[in-house]
PDB file of C-alpha atoms and ligand atoms in Angstrom:
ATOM      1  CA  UNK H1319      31.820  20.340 -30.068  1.00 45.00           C
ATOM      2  CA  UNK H1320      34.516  19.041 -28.662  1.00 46.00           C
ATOM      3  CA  UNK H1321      33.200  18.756 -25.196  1.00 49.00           C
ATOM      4  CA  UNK H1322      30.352  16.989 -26.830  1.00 52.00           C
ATOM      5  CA  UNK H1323      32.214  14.411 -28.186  1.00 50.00           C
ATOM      6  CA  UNK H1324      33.454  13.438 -24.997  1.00 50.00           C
ATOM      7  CA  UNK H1325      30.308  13.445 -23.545  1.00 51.00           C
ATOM      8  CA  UNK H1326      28.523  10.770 -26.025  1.00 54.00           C
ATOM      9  CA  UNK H1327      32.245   8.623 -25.807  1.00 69.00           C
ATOM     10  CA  UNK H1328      31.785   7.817 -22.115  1.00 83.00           C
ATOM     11  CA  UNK H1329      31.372   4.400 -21.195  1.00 88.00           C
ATOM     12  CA  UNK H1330      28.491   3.210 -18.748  1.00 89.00           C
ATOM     13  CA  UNK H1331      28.817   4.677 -15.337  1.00 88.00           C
ATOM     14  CA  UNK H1332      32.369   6.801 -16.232  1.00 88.00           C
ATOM     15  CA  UNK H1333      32.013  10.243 -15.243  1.00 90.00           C
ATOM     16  CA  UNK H1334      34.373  12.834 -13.043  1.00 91.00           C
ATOM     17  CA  UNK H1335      31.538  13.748 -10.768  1.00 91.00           C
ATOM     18  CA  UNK H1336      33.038  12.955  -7.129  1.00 91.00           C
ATOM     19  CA  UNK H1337      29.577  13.573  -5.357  1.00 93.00           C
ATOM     20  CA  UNK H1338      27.194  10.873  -4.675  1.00 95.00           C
ATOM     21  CA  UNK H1339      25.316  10.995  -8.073  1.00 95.00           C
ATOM     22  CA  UNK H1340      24.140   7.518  -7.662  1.00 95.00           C
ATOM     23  CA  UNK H1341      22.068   7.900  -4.486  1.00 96.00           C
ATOM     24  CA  UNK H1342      19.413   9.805  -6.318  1.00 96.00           C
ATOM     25  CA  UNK H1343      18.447   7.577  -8.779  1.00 96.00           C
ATOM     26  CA  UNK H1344      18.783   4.603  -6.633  1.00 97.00           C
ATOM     27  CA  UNK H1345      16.007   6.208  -4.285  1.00 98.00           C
ATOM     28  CA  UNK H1346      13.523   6.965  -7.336  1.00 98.00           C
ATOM     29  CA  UNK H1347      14.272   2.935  -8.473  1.00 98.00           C
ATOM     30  CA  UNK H1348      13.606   1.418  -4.792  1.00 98.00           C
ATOM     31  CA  UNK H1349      10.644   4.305  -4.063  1.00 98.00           C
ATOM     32  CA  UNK H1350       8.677   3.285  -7.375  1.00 98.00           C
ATOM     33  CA  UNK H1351       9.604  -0.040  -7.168  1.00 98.00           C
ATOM     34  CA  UNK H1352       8.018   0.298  -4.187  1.00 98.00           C
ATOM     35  CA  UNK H1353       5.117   1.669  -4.809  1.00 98.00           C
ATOM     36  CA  UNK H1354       4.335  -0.115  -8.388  1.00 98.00           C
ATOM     37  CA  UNK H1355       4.823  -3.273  -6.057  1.00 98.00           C
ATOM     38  CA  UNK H1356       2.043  -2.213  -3.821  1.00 98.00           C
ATOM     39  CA  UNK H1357      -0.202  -0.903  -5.713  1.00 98.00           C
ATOM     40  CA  UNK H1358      -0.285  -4.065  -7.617  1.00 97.00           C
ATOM     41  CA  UNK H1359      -1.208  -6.158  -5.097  1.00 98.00           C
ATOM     42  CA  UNK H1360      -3.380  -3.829  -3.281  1.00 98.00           C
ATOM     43  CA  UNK H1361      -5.358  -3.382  -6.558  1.00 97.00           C
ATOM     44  CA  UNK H1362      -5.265  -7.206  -6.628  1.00 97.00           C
ATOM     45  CA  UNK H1363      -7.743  -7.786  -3.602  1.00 96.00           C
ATOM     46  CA  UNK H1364     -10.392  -6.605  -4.664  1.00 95.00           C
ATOM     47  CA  UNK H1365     -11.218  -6.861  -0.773  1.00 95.00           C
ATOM     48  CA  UNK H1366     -10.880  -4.483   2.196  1.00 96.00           C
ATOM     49  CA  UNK H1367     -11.074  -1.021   0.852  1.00 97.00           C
ATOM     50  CA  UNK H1368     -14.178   0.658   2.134  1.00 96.00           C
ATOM     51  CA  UNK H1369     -14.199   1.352   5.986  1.00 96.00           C
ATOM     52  CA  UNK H1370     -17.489   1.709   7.870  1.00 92.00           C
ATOM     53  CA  UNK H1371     -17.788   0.787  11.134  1.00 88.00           C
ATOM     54  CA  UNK H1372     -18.099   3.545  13.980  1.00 87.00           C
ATOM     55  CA  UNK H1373     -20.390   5.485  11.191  1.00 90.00           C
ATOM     56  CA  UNK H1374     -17.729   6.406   9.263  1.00 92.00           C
ATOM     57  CA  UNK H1375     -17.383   6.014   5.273  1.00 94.00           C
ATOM     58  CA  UNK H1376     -13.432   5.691   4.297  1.00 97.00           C
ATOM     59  CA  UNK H1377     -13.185   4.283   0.911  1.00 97.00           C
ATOM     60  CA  UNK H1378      -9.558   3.835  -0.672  1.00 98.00           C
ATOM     61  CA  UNK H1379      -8.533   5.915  -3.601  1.00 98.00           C
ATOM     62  CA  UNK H1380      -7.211   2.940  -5.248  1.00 98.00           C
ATOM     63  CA  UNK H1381     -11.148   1.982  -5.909  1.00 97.00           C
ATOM     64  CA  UNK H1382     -12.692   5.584  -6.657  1.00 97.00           C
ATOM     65  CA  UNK H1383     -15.020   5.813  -7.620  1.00 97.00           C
ATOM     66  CA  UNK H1384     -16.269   2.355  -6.620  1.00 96.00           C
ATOM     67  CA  UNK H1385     -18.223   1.399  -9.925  1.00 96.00           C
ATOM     68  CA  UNK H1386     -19.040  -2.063  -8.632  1.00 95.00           C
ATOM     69  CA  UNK H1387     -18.029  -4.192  -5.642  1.00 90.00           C
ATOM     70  CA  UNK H1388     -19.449  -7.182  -3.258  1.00 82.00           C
ATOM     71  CA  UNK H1389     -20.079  -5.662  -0.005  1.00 78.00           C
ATOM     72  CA  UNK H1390     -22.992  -3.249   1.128  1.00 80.00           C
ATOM     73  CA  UNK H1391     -20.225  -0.321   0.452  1.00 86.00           C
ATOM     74  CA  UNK H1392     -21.605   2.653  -1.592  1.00 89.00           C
ATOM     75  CA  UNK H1393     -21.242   1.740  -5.659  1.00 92.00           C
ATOM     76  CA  UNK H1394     -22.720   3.243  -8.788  1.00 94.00           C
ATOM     77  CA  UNK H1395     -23.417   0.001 -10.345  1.00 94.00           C
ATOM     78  CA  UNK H1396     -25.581  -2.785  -8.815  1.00 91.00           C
ATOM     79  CA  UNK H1397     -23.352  -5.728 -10.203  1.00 92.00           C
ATOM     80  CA  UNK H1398     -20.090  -7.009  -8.752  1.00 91.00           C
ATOM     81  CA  UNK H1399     -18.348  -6.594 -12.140  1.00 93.00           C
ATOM     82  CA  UNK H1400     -18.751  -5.264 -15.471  1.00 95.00           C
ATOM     83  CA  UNK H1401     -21.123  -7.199 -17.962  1.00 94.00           C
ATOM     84  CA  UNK H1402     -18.053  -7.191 -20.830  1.00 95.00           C
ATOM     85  CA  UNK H1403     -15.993  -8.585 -18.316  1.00 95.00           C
ATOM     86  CA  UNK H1404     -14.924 -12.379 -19.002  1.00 95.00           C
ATOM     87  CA  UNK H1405     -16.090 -14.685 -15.871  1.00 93.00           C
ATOM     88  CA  UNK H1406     -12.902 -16.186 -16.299  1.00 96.00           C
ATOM     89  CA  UNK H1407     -10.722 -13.554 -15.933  1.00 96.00           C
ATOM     90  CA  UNK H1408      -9.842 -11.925 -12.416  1.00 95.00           C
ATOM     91  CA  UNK H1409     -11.555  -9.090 -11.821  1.00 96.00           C
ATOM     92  CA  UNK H1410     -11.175  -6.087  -9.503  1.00 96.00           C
ATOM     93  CA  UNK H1411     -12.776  -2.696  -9.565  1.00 95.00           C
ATOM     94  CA  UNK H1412      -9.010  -1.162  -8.558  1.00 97.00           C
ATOM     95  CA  UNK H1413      -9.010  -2.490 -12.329  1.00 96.00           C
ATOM     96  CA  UNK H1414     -11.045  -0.146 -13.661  1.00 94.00           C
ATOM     97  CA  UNK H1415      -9.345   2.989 -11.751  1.00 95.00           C
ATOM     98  CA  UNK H1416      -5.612   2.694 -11.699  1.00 95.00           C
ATOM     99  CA  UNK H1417      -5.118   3.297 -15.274  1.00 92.00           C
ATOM    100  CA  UNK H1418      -6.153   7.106 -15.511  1.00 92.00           C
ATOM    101  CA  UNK H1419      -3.838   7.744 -12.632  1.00 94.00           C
ATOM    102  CA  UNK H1420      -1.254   5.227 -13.735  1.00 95.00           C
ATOM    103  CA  UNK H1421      -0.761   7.335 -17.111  1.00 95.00           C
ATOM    104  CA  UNK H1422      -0.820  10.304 -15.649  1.00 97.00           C
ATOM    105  CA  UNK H1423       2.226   9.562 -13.542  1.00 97.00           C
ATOM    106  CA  UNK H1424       3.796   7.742 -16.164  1.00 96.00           C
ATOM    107  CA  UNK H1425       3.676  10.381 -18.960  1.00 97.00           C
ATOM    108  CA  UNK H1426       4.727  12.867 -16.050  1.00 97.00           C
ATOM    109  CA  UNK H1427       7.491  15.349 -17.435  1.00 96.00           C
ATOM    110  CA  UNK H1428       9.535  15.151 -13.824  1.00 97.00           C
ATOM    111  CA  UNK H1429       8.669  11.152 -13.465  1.00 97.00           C
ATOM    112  CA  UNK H1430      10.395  10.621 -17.377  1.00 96.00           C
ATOM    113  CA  UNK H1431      13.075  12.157 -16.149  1.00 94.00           C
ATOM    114  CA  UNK H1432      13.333  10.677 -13.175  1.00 97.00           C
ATOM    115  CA  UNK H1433      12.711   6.868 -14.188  1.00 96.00           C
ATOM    116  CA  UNK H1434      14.482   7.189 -17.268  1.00 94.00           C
ATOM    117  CA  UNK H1435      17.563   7.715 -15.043  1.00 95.00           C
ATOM    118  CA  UNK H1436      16.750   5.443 -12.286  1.00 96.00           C
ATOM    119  CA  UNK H1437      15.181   2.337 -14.346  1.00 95.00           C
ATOM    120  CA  UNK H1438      17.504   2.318 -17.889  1.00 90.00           C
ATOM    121  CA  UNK H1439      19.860   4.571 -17.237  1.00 92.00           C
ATOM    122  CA  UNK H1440      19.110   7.178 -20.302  1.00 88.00           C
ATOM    123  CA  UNK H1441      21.557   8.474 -18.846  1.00 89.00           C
ATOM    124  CA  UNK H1442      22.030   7.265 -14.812  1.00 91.00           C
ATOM    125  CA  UNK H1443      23.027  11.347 -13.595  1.00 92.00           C
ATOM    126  CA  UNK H1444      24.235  14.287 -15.217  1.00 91.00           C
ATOM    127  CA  UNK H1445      27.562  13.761 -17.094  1.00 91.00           C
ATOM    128  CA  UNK H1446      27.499  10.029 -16.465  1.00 92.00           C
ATOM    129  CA  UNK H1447      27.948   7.520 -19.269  1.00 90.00           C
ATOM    130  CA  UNK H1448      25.186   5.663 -20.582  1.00 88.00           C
ATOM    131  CA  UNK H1449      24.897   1.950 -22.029  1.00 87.00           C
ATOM    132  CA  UNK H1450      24.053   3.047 -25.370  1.00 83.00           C
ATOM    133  CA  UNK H1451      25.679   5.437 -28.077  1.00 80.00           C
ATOM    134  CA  UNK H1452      22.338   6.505 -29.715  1.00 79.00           C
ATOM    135  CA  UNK H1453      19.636   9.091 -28.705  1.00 75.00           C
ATOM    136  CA  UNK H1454      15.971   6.869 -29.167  1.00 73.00           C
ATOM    137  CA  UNK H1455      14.182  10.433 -28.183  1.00 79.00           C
ATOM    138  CA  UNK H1456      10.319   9.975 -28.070  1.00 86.00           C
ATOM    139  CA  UNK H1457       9.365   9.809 -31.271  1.00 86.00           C
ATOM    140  CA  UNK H1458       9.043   6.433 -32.176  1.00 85.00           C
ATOM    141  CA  UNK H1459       6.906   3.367 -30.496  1.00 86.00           C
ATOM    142  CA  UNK H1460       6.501   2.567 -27.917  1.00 86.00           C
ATOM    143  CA  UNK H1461       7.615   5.927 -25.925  1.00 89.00           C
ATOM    144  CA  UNK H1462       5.707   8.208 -28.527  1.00 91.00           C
ATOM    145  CA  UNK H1463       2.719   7.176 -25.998  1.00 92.00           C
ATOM    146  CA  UNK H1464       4.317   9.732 -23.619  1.00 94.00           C
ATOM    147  CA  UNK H1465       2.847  12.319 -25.924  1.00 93.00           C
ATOM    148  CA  UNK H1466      -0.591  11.423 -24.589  1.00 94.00           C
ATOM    149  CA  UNK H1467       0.528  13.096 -21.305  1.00 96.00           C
ATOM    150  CA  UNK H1468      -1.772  16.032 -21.703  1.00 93.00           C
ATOM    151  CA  UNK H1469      -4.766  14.091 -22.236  1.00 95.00           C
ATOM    152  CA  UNK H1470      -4.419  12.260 -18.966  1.00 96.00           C
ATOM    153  CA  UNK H1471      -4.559  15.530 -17.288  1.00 96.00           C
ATOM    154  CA  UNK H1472      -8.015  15.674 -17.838  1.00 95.00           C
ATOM    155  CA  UNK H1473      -9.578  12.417 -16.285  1.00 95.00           C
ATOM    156  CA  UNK H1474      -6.416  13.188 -13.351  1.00 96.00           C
ATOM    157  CA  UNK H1475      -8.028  16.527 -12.618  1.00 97.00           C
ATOM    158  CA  UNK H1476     -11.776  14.391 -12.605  1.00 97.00           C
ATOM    159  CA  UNK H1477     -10.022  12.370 -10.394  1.00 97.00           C
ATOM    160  CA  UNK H1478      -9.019  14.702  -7.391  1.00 98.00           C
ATOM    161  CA  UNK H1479     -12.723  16.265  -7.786  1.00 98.00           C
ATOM    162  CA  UNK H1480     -13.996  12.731  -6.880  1.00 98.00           C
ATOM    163  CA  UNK H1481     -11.344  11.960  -4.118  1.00 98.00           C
ATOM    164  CA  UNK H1482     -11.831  15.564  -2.275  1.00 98.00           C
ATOM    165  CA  UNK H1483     -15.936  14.143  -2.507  1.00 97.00           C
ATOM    166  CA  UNK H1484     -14.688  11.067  -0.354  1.00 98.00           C
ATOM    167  CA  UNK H1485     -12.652  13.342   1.960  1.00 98.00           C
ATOM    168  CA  UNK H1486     -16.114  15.088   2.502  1.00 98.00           C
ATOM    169  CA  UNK H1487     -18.492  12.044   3.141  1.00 96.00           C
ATOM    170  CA  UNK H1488     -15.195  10.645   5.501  1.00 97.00           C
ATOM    171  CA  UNK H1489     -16.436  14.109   7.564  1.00 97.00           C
ATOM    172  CA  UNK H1490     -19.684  12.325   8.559  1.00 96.00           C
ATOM    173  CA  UNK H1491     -20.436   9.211  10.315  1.00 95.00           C
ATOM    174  CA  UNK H1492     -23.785   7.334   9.968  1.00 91.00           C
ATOM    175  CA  UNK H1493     -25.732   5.946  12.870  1.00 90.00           C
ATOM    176  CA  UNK H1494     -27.612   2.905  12.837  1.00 86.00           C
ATOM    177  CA  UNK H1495     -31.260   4.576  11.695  1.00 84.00           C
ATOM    178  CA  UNK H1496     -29.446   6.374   8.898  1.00 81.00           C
ATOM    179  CA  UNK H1497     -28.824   9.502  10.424  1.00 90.00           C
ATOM    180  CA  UNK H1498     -25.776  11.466   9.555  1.00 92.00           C
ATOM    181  CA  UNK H1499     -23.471  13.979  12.434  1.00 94.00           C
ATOM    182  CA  UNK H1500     -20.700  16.111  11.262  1.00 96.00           C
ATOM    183  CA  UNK H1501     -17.290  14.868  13.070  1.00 95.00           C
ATOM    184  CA  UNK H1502     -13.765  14.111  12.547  1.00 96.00           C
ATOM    185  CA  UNK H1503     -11.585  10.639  12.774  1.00 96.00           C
ATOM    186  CA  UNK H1504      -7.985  10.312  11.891  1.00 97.00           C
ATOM    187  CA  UNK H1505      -9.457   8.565   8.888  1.00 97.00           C
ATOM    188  CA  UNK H1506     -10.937  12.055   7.560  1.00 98.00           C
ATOM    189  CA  UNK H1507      -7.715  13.666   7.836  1.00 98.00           C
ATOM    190  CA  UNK H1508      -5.816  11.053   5.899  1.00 98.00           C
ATOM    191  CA  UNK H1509      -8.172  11.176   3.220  1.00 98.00           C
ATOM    192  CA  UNK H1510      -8.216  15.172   3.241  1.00 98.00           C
ATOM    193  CA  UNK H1511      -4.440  14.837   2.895  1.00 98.00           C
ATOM    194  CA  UNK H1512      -4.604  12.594   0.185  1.00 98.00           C
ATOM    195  CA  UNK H1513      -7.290  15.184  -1.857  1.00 98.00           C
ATOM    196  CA  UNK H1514      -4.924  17.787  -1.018  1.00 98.00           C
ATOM    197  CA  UNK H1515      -1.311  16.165  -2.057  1.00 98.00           C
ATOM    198  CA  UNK H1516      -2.814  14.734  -5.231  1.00 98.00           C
ATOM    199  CA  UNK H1517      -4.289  18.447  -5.854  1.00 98.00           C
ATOM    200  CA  UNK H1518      -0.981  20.134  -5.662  1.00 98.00           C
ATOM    201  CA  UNK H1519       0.452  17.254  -8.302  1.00 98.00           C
ATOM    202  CA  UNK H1520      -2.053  17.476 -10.905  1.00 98.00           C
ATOM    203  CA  UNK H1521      -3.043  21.196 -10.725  1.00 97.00           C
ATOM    204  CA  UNK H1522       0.836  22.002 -10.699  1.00 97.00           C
ATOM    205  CA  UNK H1523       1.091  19.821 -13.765  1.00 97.00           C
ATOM    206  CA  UNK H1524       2.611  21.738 -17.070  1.00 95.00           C
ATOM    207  CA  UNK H1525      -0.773  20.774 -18.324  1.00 95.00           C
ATOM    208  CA  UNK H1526      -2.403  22.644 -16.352  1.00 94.00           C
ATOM    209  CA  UNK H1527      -0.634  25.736 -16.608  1.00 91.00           C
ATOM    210  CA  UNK H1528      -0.623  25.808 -20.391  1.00 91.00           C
ATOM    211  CA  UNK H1529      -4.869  25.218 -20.378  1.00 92.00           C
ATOM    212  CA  UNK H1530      -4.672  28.355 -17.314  1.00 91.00           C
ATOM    213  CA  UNK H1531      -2.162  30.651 -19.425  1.00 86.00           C
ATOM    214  CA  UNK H1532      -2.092  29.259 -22.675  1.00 82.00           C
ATOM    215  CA  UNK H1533      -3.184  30.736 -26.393  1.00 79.00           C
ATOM    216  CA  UNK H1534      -2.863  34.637 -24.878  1.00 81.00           C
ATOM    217  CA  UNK H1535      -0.845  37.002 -25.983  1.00 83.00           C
ATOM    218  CA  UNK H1536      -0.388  38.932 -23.113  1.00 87.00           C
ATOM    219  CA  UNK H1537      -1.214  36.984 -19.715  1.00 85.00           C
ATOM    220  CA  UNK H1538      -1.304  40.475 -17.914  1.00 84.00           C
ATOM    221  CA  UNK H1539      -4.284  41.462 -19.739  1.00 87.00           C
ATOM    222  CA  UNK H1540      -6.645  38.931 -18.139  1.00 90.00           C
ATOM    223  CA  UNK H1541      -5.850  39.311 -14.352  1.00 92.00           C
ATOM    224  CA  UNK H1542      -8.168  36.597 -13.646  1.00 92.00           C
ATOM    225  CA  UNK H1543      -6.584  33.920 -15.536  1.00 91.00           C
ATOM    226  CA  UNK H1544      -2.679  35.547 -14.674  1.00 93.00           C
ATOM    227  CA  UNK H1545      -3.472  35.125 -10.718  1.00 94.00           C
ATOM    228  CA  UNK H1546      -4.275  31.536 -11.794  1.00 94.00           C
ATOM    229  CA  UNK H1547      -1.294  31.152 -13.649  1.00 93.00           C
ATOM    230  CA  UNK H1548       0.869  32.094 -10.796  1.00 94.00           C
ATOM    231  CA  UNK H1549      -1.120  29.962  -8.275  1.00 95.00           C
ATOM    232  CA  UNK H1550      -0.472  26.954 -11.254  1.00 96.00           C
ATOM    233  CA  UNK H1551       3.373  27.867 -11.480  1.00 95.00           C
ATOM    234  CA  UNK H1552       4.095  27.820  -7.504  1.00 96.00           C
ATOM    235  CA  UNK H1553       2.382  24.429  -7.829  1.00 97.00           C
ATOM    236  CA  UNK H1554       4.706  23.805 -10.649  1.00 97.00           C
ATOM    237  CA  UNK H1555       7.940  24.810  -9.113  1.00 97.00           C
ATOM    238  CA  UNK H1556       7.271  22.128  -6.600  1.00 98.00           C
ATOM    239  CA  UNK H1557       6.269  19.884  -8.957  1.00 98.00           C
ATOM    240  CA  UNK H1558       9.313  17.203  -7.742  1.00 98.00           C
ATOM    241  CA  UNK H1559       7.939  17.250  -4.379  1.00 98.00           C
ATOM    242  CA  UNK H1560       4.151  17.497  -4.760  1.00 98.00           C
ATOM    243  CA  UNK H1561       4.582  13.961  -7.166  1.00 98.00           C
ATOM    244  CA  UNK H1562       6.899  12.063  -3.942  1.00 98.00           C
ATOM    245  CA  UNK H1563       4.503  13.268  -1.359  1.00 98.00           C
ATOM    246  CA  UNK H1564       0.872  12.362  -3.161  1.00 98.00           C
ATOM    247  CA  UNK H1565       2.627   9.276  -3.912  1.00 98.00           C
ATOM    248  CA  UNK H1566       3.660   8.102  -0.840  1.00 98.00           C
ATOM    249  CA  UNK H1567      -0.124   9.580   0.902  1.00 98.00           C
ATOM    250  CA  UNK H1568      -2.235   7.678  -1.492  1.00 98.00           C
ATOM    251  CA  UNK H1569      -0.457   4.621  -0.433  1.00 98.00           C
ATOM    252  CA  UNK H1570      -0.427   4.958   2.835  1.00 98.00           C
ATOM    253  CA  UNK H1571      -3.850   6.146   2.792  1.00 98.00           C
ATOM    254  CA  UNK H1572      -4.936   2.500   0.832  1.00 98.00           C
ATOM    255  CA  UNK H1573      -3.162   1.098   3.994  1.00 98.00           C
ATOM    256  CA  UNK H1574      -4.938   3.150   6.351  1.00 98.00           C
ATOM    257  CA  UNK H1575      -8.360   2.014   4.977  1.00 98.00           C
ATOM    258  CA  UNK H1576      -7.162  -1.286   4.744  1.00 98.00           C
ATOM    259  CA  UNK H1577      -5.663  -2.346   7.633  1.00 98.00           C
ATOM    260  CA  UNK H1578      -8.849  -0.526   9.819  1.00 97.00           C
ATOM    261  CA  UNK H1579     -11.500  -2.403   7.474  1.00 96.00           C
ATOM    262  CA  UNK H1580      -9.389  -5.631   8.431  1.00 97.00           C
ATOM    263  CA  UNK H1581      -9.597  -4.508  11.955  1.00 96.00           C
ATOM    264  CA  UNK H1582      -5.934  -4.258  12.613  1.00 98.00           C
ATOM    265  CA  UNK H1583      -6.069  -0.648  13.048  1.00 97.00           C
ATOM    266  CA  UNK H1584      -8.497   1.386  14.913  1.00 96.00           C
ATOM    267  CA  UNK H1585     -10.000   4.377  13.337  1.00 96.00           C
ATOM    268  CA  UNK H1586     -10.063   7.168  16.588  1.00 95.00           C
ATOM    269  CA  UNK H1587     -12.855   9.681  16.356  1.00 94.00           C
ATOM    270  CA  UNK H1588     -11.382  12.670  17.064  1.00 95.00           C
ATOM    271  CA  UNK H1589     -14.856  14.714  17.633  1.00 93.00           C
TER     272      UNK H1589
HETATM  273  S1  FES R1074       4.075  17.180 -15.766  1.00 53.16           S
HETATM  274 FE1  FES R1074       3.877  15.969 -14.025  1.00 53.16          FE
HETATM  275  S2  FES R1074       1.768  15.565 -13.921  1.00 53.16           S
HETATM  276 FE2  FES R1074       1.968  16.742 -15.763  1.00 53.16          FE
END
């Protein structure tokens, strides 16, 4: 108790760590900062994310699936924009994509813990004071919405199905009369990559393993679902660095897309 006490009585930033707590949290602040920053104005064009000269078909995971758009790109829905959709509000179909993802990695048990250090300081590190005597907790507006994580999962796990579909239709490049060849570019690898890194996130979520392993008894008894469970927790123990790595890929892989639909980069066929 006593210990405790001492604890909840530090003031902000006093601790008796003498290693570098700080630089930890700092990263996380300037990484999402980062990438909130980029996304945002990324899902702002509305321009510039579907790739298709040389034959190939590179479409940025920022805008799939691509429910409408204004070019000759591959959409589900004739129209440029939805019909509820105000005329005089700005509309982009990243618009209509970003949230699924955006909640999932916002309800995320390692991101809470990560921003809530690195944003508000609830608390900085370990053992560090914090600017506030009281616990808030999650049980009370607005951070009762983390709840929802679980529910997230679901259109996240959707989500990767789609995004390994674009990997596959970036493995084959259309020629003029329609016809399609198997190949490669360093296009279809950065989209693989992307399928793959934002596979090992979601399918290593705690989500997941509780919908693999959860309401049994005894796991052992259903060898199916406990080799499952095991592939889900080895996800899960690498949960940290599966969430930095698909974020960082699905970025760069926007930019990829991007910058070769802008012609500033050029896509190189590999075979
Ligand atoms: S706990 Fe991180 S995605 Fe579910």
């Amino acid at each position: 108790m006593a210990s405790m006490r001492v604890l909840t009585q530090r003031s902000f930033g006093e601790t008796s760590r003498r290693d570098t707590w700080w630089v930890q949290p700092m990263v996380v602040f300037l990484g999402l900062s980062a990438f909130i920053g980029y996304t945002t104005w990324a899902a702002f064009q509305g321009v510039n994310y579907f790739h298709d000269e040389g034959g190939a078909h590179y479409l940025s995971p920022f805008y799939s699936p691509l429910l409408f758009g204004q070019g000759n790109e591959p959409r589900w829905f004739a129209s440029d924009r939805p019909s509820f959709w105000p005329e005089w509000l700005i509309f982009s179909p990243a618009f209509l994509i970003l949230i699924g993802p955006a909640g999932m990695r916002f309800t995320c048990y390692y991101y809470r813990g990560a921003y809530y250090k690195a944003f508000w300081a609830d608390p900085p590190s370990c053992a560090v004071g914090e600017p506030r005597k009281s616990y808030w907790g999650e049980n009370r507006l607005p951070l009762i919405f983390q709840n929802a994580h679980r529910y997230f999962f679901y259109p996240a796990a959707i989500f990767v199905l789609i995004l390994t579909y674009d990997a596959y239709c970036a493995m084959w490049f259309h020629s003029p009369d329609g016809d399609a060849q198997f190949g490669m570019g360093v296009g279809s690898i950065v989209l693989a990559l992307n399928a793959l890194f934002l596979g090992g996130y979601t399918f290593g979520c705690h989500c997941s393993r509780h919908l693999i392993g959860g309401y049994l008894d005894c796991l052992s008894k259903a060898p199916v679902r406990k080799k499952c469970y095991d592939c889900v927790s080895s996800l899960n123990n690498r949960h940290m660095q599966w969430a930095w790595v698909s974020l960082v890929w699905v970025a760069f892989t926007d930019v990829y897309v991007r910058l070769c639909s802008m012609g500033v980069w050029t896509d190189w066929r590999i075979f």
